[in-house]
Amino acid sequence: MSAFVFKMVWRETRAAWRHFTYFFVCIALGVAALVGVGLFAANLERAIQREARSLMAADVELRTTRLLTPAAEGVLMKLDGRDIARLQVSELVAMAAAPSGTQLVELKAVEPGYPFYGKLRAVPEDALATLFTGTRALAEETLLIRLDLKVGDTLKIGHVEFTIAGVLKKEPDRAAGAFSFGPRVLISRQGLEATGLVQPGSRVTYRHLLKLPEALSPKAVQGELAATFPDKTVRVSTYQDAQPMLRRFLRQLTMYLGLVGLIALMVGGIGVASSIRAFLREKLENIAVLKGIGAESGTILRVYMSQTLLLGMLGSLAGAALGAAFQFALPPLLKAWLPMELEFRLALLPFVRGVGMGLLTTVLFALWPLLEARDVRPNLILRREVADEPTGSPGLMAWAISGLLALTLAGLALWQAGSWRAAGLFIGALAAALALLNTAAWLVVRLARRVPRWRPLAWRQGLANLYRPGSQAQTVLVSVGVGVMIILAIHLVEQNILWEIGENVPTDAPTFFFIDLQPDQRDAFERLLVERGHTDARLTPLVRSRLWALNGQQVRRESYEDREHGWYFTREYVLTFLNDLPKGNAITRGDWWDGGGSSGLPRVSVEEEAARRLGLDLGSTVEFDIQGAKVSGRIASIRKVDWGNMSTNFYFIFEPGALEGAPMTYVATTRVDPREEVPLQRAVVAAFPNVSAINIRAVLDSVAQVVDRISLVIRFMAALSILAGTVVLAGALAATRFRRIYEAMVFKAMGATRRVLASTFAVEFLLLGAAAGVIGTGLATGLAWGVGHWILDVKWLFQPRALVWGIGVTIAGTVLVGFLSTYRILGQKPLPVLRRE
Amino acid sequence: MIAIRNLSMRLVSGGREVSILDDISLDVPAKQFLAIVGPSGSGKSTLLGLIGGMDTPTSGTISFDGRDITKLSDDELSRLRLQKIGFVFQSFHLIPTLTARENIAVPMELSGDPEVNAKADELLRAVGLESRGHHYPVQLSGGEQQRVAVARAFANRPVILLADEPTGNLDTTTGEQVIELIIRLNRDRGSTLVLVTHDPALAAHADRIVLLRDGRIASDDLRHRGSGAHP
Ligand SMILES: Nc1ncnc2c1ncn2[C@@H]1O[C@H](COP(=O)(O)OP(=O)(O)OP(=O)(O)O)[C@@H](O)[C@H]1O
Ligand SMILES: [Mg+2]
C-alpha cells in the first residue's frame, strides 16, 4: 500500500476523530452484543445440562440385566484410559424382614463415588458415606413406617442384617413409578454381594454409570458404545434420556439458545452494518473531492477501505473484549436471579467468531458503496444534498465479492446455530425480511411523497425527511424493522416455549403411589382416602405378565436374549384394562373401543414402538402368560404415547372385562400435601398391612427444578437479547445523527426554535418507528411461527398483545432514541455548521 | 440600531488559539446599507454571523436597539432571527426537500403568519420566479436559487438583512441581478442591509464601507450618496 494511502487514513481519522469514535462505539456495541450474548448462552446451557445430568447421576449409562461378558468388560476397561470414570449400580427386588414383618423392597447397591452428578439427600446428612464402612443401609421413610422401624434398628435382607444408618430422602436418579415393587433400600455393592441374593437367574438390573471428561460429548460416546459394545442387549443412554419430558425441554433449550446466539449475531451485524453505512456516507464528499483533484479510484478505494477496516477492526476487538468482560460482570449481579452454579469461562471461538463477524460485515457493507462511488462522477456526489443518491453500478466484481462475503456470513451463522435447519430458516427469513422490508421501506418513502403536505411545518418537514434525497429512512427502516422482527420473534418463541412447558409440567401429577392393593380392598381403600380428604385418587388395575405368543407363534425367550431390542420380547409387561383412552395417549391407527361389545377375541391397544418391534399390526393376535394362565387379545388400535407426561403409561391396554379373573393388583395414585404424607401412610398401613406407599415427590421435585431453570434461562436470555438488541438498534439509529445537523441549522438560521426542530425530528422518528414497528411485528409473527413449527416443534400461540406492544414499544423507542441522539444537535450554533457546508 | 462593542472572537484550532475578530466596535444606524469588505480570512463571515446571532462571541456585546443579543438564549436568538433578521448566504442553503415556494413560506409558517400563501406568491413575483414556484432547488439554476433565498430572507419583513457574498457563487451578470434585487427590496422595505463582499463594484452601492483586516477594522468609510439614510 502506498504511503499516500497510509497518510490519508491517518489524516482522515485524525481530522474526524469524533465521528470515528462515535462509529467505533456503535460497532463495538454490535460486536459486544454478539459475543456477550453468545458466551452467556453457552455458559448458561452448560450450567443447566450439568443439572440435568443429576437425573441420571451420570453422563452415560449402560443398563443390562446380565453380568457383563469378559469381552464387554474389556470394552469398559478401555474407557478408563480415556479419563472416563465409571461405577456400577445394581438394582433388584428383594424381601426385607424386620421383627414386625416383611416387605418387598427395591434394593439398590452402589459403589463409592455414586452419584457422579447431583446430590443424594439423607438424614443424617453424611449417611451415604457410612454405607461403605460395614453392613449398613439407608431406607425410605415409607419402609420405616411400614415395618415400624427407626434409624439404628436392623433390617435383614438375604443373609445379612443391615443396620439402618439413616433415612433416604432423595436419590437424584430415582425413576419411581406405578410399577414399583416397594420402597427403596440403599446398600453398598459389598453389602449386596454378602446377601447372597445375586445368583445366576436372579433378576438384577446393572447400571454402569460413566462420567465423561468435559471434552467428550455424551451423544458421541453413546453412539460409539452402542456400535462397539459386544453385548447387544445392553441399553446405552445419555442423561438426556433419563426423563423423557426433560429430554424434549432440554432439546428445546439448546435450540432456543442456538437461536438466541444466531439472533445476537444478526443484531450485531445490523449494528455494524448501519454504522459502517453511516460512516461512509460522511466520507462521500471527501471521495468526490479527491476524485476531483485527480485521485484514482483504486487509491480512493484503498484509502477508505483501509480506514473502514481500521474502524471495523478496532470496534470489533473492543466489542469482543466488552462482551467477554460482561461474563465476569454479570454473575455477581445475577446471583439472586439465577440460582444456579454458574461457571463462567471464556471460550476463544465465540470471540474469534465475533471479531470475524464484525470484520466481515464491515467489509461487506463498506465494499458496496465504495465500489459504487468508484464510477460516479464527483459532481454527482458533491451535489448529494440535491441530487439523488449516487447510482453508479458497482460492477460484476462487487457482486462477486459481496456474494462471497454473504456466503461466509451465512457460514458463520450456520456455525453459530449448529444446525442446517435453524440456520437455513434464519438466513431464509432474513433474506425474505430484507427483501420485504426494502420493498416496504421503498413504498413508505414513495407514499410519504404522496401524503398531502399538511400545514404544520414540523409534520411536513418530518415527512419530507423520509424521502429527501440522501435520507437514511430506508436504511433505518430496514435495520429497525429487522431488529424488531428478530427481537419480537425471540419473545414470541419464548412465550410459546414457556406456555408449552407450563402446559406439560403436570402441576397435578401424583406425588404418592400406593401399590399392591388387592381387588377386594379397593372399595375400602377408596373410602379411607375420601375420608381423609383425598378425592383425587385414581385406581388403576395392574396385571403382571409375559409375552407368550404373537399371531399364534409362541415366543421363545432364549432366542431373543442376545438380540438388540430383544427385551421387547423377553421383558415383563404390566397390563391394564381401561374404559377411556388415558391422557397423553393418541390413537394413530385403528379405533379405541367406545362401549359396544366385541365378538371374538378381546380388543387390545398397543403402543406404537412396541408394535413395530414386535411386528404387530391391526388385527394381529397377542397372547400373554399371566402366572401360568393364558390371555389372548386382538390388536384393535395402535397408540402414540407421550412418555413425558409423568403419569402411568402402558404398552398394552385391554378392553374392560378381558382380564377378568386374572391375578391383579391395583395401584392408587394421589397428590398429598407434604405434611399429610406420614399420617396418611400410617393410616393406610394400619388398615391395609399389605399395601406399601411410594413417595415420588422427590423425583417430581428434581424434574420440576430443572424445568424451572430451563424456563428461567429462556426467559432471561430473551430479556438479555432484547436488551442487547435494543441497545444495538439505538446505536444504529443514532448513527444517522450527523446527517441531520446541516438541515437543522438552516432552519435555525431562518429562526426555527429548538421546539420546532425537535417536533420535526419527532414526526420523522414517529413515522419511521410506526412503519418499522408494523412491518417488523408482522415479520416477527411469521418468523416465530416458522421457528416454532419447523425447529422447536412447539404449539403456536397467537399473542395479539405482544404484537401491539411490539408496535408501541418500537414507536416509543424510536422517538426516544431519536430524541436522545438529536437532542444535542438542537443547541448547536448555526454558523460553524453552515460555514462547513 | 446595531451597536457592536469590543467584540472579539477567538477559537482554539489545531491546539492553539487563533484570534478571528479582535476588539471590533461598530454602530450601524437603522436603514443604513453597510458593506463589509476585506481580504479572505479577515473575519467578515464571522462578524456577520455574530450579528445574526448564529454564534456566540468570546467577548464584547452586540445590541439591537439597546438589547444585548449575546446574552440571549438559543431559542431567543432563533425568535430574534425569525422576527428581525433575514439571511442570504453565498451557497444559498435552501431546503432541498421543499419547493421554491415552500422554501419561501418556511419563515412565515414558523412565525404563524396567516397570509402565507398570498405573501409567498407576492414574494415569488417580486423575485421574478412566479412560474417556478413548484420547482425544487435542484431544478433551479444558481441564480434562481439565490433569488429564492433572497425572497425567503425578506419573507418576514426583517428590519435587518444580512448577506454574505450573495453573488460569490454566481457569474457577473446574474450576480448583478441578484444584488440589484436585494438593494431594491431593501429600499422598498426600508431595512438595514449588511452586505459582505469581495467585489468593489458591489461595495460601491453602499452608504458605508468597512474594511476588515486580520479581524480588526482597518478603515470605516462613510459615503454620502443620498440614497441611504444618515445617522
Ligand atoms: N469554526 C472555525 N474553526 C477554525 N477557524 C475558523 C472558524 N471559523 C472561522 N475560522 C477562521 O477565522 C478566520 C475568518 O474566517 P471568516 O470565514 O470569517 O473569513 P472571511 O473573511 O469570511 O473569508 P472569505 O472572504 O474567504 O469568506 C479564518 O482564518 C478562518 O480560518
Ligand atoms: Mg466568508
PDB file of C-alpha atoms in Angstrom, chain A residues 269 272-274 276-277 280 308 360-370 405 409:
ATOM      1  CA  GLY A 269     -24.457  -7.484  12.220  1.00  0.00           C
ATOM      2  CA  VAL A 272     -22.095  -2.926  12.487  1.00  0.00           C
ATOM      3  CA  ALA A 273     -23.640  -2.618   9.039  1.00  0.00           C
ATOM      4  CA  SER A 274     -25.618   0.512   9.740  1.00  0.00           C
ATOM      5  CA  ILE A 276     -20.439   1.466   8.530  1.00  0.00           C
ATOM      6  CA  ARG A 277     -23.004   2.793   6.111  1.00  0.00           C
ATOM      7  CA  LEU A 280     -19.115   6.076   4.699  1.00  0.00           C
ATOM      8  CA  THR A 308     -13.193   1.463   7.362  1.00  0.00           C
ATOM      9  CA  LEU A 360     -16.813  -9.406   7.512  1.00  0.00           C
ATOM     10  CA  THR A 361     -19.850  -7.222   7.965  1.00  0.00           C
ATOM     11  CA  THR A 362     -17.625  -4.189   7.789  1.00  0.00           C
ATOM     12  CA  VAL A 363     -16.080  -5.306   4.514  1.00  0.00           C
ATOM     13  CA  LEU A 364     -19.410  -6.331   3.063  1.00  0.00           C
ATOM     14  CA  PHE A 365     -21.085  -3.074   3.841  1.00  0.00           C
ATOM     15  CA  ALA A 366     -18.121  -0.876   3.006  1.00  0.00           C
ATOM     16  CA  LEU A 367     -17.265  -2.507  -0.255  1.00  0.00           C
ATOM     17  CA  TRP A 368     -20.565  -1.885  -1.916  1.00  0.00           C
ATOM     18  CA  PRO A 369     -20.888   1.883  -1.541  1.00  0.00           C
ATOM     19  CA  LEU A 370     -17.192   2.342  -2.200  1.00  0.00           C
ATOM     20  CA  LEU A 405     -18.887 -12.437   1.771  1.00  0.00           C
ATOM     21  CA  LEU A 409     -21.577 -14.709   6.826  1.00  0.00           C
TER      22      LEU A 409
END
